[in-house]
Every structure is written in C-alpha cells, then in structure tokens.
C-alpha cells in the first residue's frame, strides 16, 4: 500500500511535526516543509499550519500567505487525480481555449474545483515548461502534450 495513503489517516499535526523535525525549525525551511506536508497529506491543512506556527514560531498569517501564494500548494483537499492545465500564451496560441472548455464540460468542473466523487481536481498553471508541445495537461505526474479537444475522453479514461 502507498505510504502516503497510510499517512493521510494520521493526525495532520503528527505528520507536520515529523516533517519539521526532519527539516529543522529555521524560517528558511518553511517552503520545503510546506512542500513535504502538501505531498504527504495532499494539502496543507489548518491543523498542519497550527503545528508549524507552534514549533517554528512563524505567524499563521505568514504561513498561510506562503501556502496560498504558490500554485504548487493547496490549503484544501484535492481529488485523487489533479489536472494542471497550462494557460500560458504559447498553449493558448495552439488551441488551449477549446481544450479547456471541453475539459471543463467533460468533468463538469471549473477552475480550482474538485469533483463531488473526489476523483478530479482541475487547476490552471501559468506554465509547465513544455511550450513546444502545447496545449499541455499534467495529470498527476503524467504529461500529455499536443492535446486536442477530441483527445480528452481517451486521456481521462486512463485514470480510475
């Protein structure tokens, strides 16, 4: 069984404490700590923010500001599969708008929404660094390039 599945069942404060112990309590460790918490829990919970505040003596407002500034972090639970849709100019020029509209229609989701069944979360990103193969989707860690609206049903069907 995936280690992260087991971790998600533990109290978020315990997970945050373990991660902080691994990194240390210096303020410059905040982003790596948030990254690990986001990876282990699936998001940065209020309980984890509270633990960071207590152990690192960083104001909760500052922790929350960092956690919400970067698109790689989230402060709310996401679906089993997270779709990052590239909304950069090169992807847009290559037809991303039609792909985006079809994707929203197929999933019945808007930007930064999670499906009721917890399967999908749809987010946009400013760039995935794959401009040569745009439009691009990143689903979990799988890259899908040169995507056309008619490709989406086939792509999505790969994920259970």
CSV table of C-alpha atoms in Angstrom, one decimal:
chain,number,residue,atom,x,y,z
A,1,UNK,CA,0.0,0.0,0.0
A,2,UNK,CA,1.2,3.5,-0.8
A,3,UNK,CA,2.9,5.1,2.3
A,4,UNK,CA,1.0,8.4,1.6
A,5,UNK,CA,-2.4,6.7,1.9
A,6,UNK,CA,-1.4,5.5,5.4
A,7,UNK,CA,-0.1,8.9,6.3
A,8,UNK,CA,-3.3,10.7,5.4
A,9,UNK,CA,-5.0,8.8,8.2
A,10,UNK,CA,-2.7,10.1,10.8
A,11,UNK,CA,-3.4,13.4,12.6
A,12,UNK,CA,-2.0,16.2,10.4
A,13,UNK,CA,-0.2,17.7,13.4
A,14,UNK,CA,1.8,14.5,13.8
A,15,UNK,CA,2.7,14.5,10.1
A,16,UNK,CA,3.7,18.2,10.2
A,17,UNK,CA,5.8,17.6,13.4
A,18,UNK,CA,7.7,14.7,11.8
A,19,UNK,CA,8.4,16.8,8.7
A,20,UNK,CA,9.5,19.8,10.8
A,21,UNK,CA,11.8,17.5,12.8
A,22,UNK,CA,13.4,16.3,9.6
A,23,UNK,CA,14.0,19.9,8.3
A,24,UNK,CA,14.6,21.9,11.4
A,25,UNK,CA,12.8,25.0,12.6
A,26,UNK,CA,14.7,27.7,10.8
A,27,UNK,CA,12.3,30.0,8.8
A,28,UNK,CA,14.1,29.3,5.5
A,29,UNK,CA,12.8,25.7,5.8
A,30,UNK,CA,9.2,26.8,5.6
A,31,UNK,CA,8.8,26.2,1.8
A,32,UNK,CA,10.4,22.7,1.9
A,33,UNK,CA,8.3,21.9,4.9
A,34,UNK,CA,5.1,23.0,3.2
A,35,UNK,CA,6.1,21.1,0.1
A,36,UNK,CA,6.5,17.9,2.1
A,37,UNK,CA,3.3,18.4,4.0
A,38,UNK,CA,1.4,19.1,0.8
A,39,UNK,CA,2.9,15.8,-0.7
A,40,UNK,CA,2.2,13.7,2.4
A,41,UNK,CA,-1.3,14.9,3.3
A,42,UNK,CA,-2.5,16.0,-0.1
A,43,UNK,CA,-2.9,19.6,1.0
A,44,UNK,CA,-1.8,22.0,3.8
A,45,UNK,CA,-4.4,21.7,6.5
A,46,UNK,CA,-5.3,24.2,9.2
A,47,UNK,CA,-4.0,21.6,11.7
A,48,UNK,CA,-0.6,21.5,9.9
A,49,UNK,CA,-0.5,25.3,9.8
A,50,UNK,CA,-1.1,25.4,13.6
A,51,UNK,CA,1.7,22.9,14.2
A,52,UNK,CA,4.1,24.9,12.1
A,53,UNK,CA,3.1,28.0,14.0
A,54,UNK,CA,3.7,26.3,17.3
A,55,UNK,CA,7.0,24.7,16.5
A,56,UNK,CA,8.6,27.3,14.2
A,57,UNK,CA,7.2,30.4,15.9
A,58,UNK,CA,6.1,31.7,12.5
A,59,UNK,CA,2.8,33.7,12.5
A,60,UNK,CA,-0.1,31.7,11.0
A,61,UNK,CA,-0.8,34.6,8.6
A,62,UNK,CA,2.7,34.3,7.1
A,63,UNK,CA,2.4,30.5,6.8
A,64,UNK,CA,-1.0,30.9,5.1
A,65,UNK,CA,0.4,33.6,2.8
A,66,UNK,CA,3.2,31.3,1.6
A,67,UNK,CA,0.8,28.3,1.3
A,68,UNK,CA,-1.6,30.2,-0.9
A,69,UNK,CA,0.9,32.2,-3.0
A,70,UNK,CA,2.4,29.2,-4.8
A,71,UNK,CA,0.2,27.2,-7.1
A,72,UNK,CA,2.0,24.0,-6.2
A,73,UNK,CA,0.5,24.2,-2.7
A,74,UNK,CA,-3.2,24.0,-1.8
A,75,UNK,CA,-5.0,24.6,1.5
A,76,UNK,CA,-8.0,22.5,0.6
A,77,UNK,CA,-8.3,18.8,-0.2
A,78,UNK,CA,-7.9,17.8,-3.8
A,79,UNK,CA,-9.1,14.9,-5.8
A,80,UNK,CA,-7.3,11.6,-6.4
A,81,UNK,CA,-6.2,13.0,-9.8
A,82,UNK,CA,-5.1,16.6,-10.2
A,83,UNK,CA,-5.1,18.0,-13.6
A,84,UNK,CA,-2.8,21.0,-14.2
A,85,UNK,CA,-3.8,22.8,-17.3
A,86,UNK,CA,-1.3,25.1,-18.9
A,87,UNK,CA,-2.8,28.6,-19.5
A,88,UNK,CA,0.3,30.2,-20.9
A,89,UNK,CA,0.4,32.2,-24.2
A,90,UNK,CA,2.1,29.5,-26.3
A,91,UNK,CA,-0.5,26.9,-25.3
A,92,UNK,CA,-3.3,29.5,-25.9
A,93,UNK,CA,-2.0,30.2,-29.4
A,94,UNK,CA,-2.0,26.4,-30.1
A,95,UNK,CA,-5.7,26.0,-29.2
A,96,UNK,CA,-5.7,25.7,-25.4
A,97,UNK,CA,-9.0,27.6,-25.1
A,98,UNK,CA,-11.0,24.9,-26.9
A,99,UNK,CA,-9.3,22.1,-24.9
A,100,UNK,CA,-10.0,24.0,-21.6
A,101,UNK,CA,-13.7,24.4,-22.5
A,102,UNK,CA,-14.1,20.7,-23.4
A,103,UNK,CA,-12.2,19.6,-20.3
A,104,UNK,CA,-14.5,21.7,-18.1
A,105,UNK,CA,-17.5,20.3,-19.9
A,106,UNK,CA,-16.4,16.7,-19.6
A,107,UNK,CA,-15.6,17.0,-15.9
A,108,UNK,CA,-18.4,19.4,-15.0
A,109,UNK,CA,-15.8,21.5,-13.1
A,110,UNK,CA,-14.5,25.0,-13.1
A,111,UNK,CA,-11.0,26.2,-12.2
A,112,UNK,CA,-9.8,25.0,-8.8
A,113,UNK,CA,-12.8,22.8,-8.3
A,114,UNK,CA,-12.9,19.2,-7.1
A,115,UNK,CA,-15.5,16.7,-8.3
A,116,UNK,CA,-18.1,15.6,-5.9
A,117,UNK,CA,-16.8,12.0,-6.0
A,118,UNK,CA,-13.3,13.2,-5.1
A,119,UNK,CA,-11.8,11.8,-8.3
A,120,UNK,CA,-10.7,15.0,-10.1
A,121,UNK,CA,-9.3,18.5,-9.3
A,122,UNK,CA,-8.9,20.9,-12.1
A,123,UNK,CA,-6.3,23.8,-11.8
A,124,UNK,CA,-4.6,26.1,-14.2
A,125,UNK,CA,-1.0,26.9,-14.2
A,126,UNK,CA,0.9,29.7,-15.9
A,127,UNK,CA,3.5,27.4,-17.4
A,128,UNK,CA,4.6,23.8,-17.4
A,129,UNK,CA,7.7,24.4,-19.3
A,130,UNK,CA,6.6,22.4,-22.3
A,131,UNK,CA,5.7,25.1,-24.8
A,132,UNK,CA,6.9,23.0,-27.7
A,133,UNK,CA,4.1,20.5,-27.2
A,134,UNK,CA,1.2,22.8,-26.2
A,135,UNK,CA,-1.6,22.6,-25.3
A,136,UNK,CA,-0.4,20.6,-22.3
A,137,UNK,CA,-2.1,18.8,-19.4
A,138,UNK,CA,-0.3,17.4,-16.4
A,139,UNK,CA,-2.4,14.8,-14.7
A,140,UNK,CA,-0.7,13.7,-11.5
A,141,UNK,CA,2.8,13.3,-12.9
A,142,UNK,CA,1.8,12.3,-16.4
A,143,UNK,CA,2.4,14.9,-19.2
A,144,UNK,CA,0.0,15.0,-22.1
A,145,UNK,CA,1.1,17.3,-25.0
A,146,UNK,CA,-0.4,18.5,-28.2
A,147,UNK,CA,-3.8,17.9,-26.7
A,148,UNK,CA,-6.9,18.4,-28.8
A,149,UNK,CA,-10.4,18.5,-27.5
A,150,UNK,CA,-11.2,15.2,-29.1
A,151,UNK,CA,-8.3,13.5,-27.2
A,152,UNK,CA,-9.6,14.3,-23.8
A,153,UNK,CA,-12.1,11.4,-23.3
A,154,UNK,CA,-9.3,8.9,-24.2
A,155,UNK,CA,-6.8,10.6,-21.9
A,156,UNK,CA,-9.2,10.8,-19.0
A,157,UNK,CA,-10.3,7.2,-19.4
A,158,UNK,CA,-6.8,6.1,-18.3
A,159,UNK,CA,-7.4,7.2,-14.8
A,160,UNK,CA,-9.5,5.2,-12.3
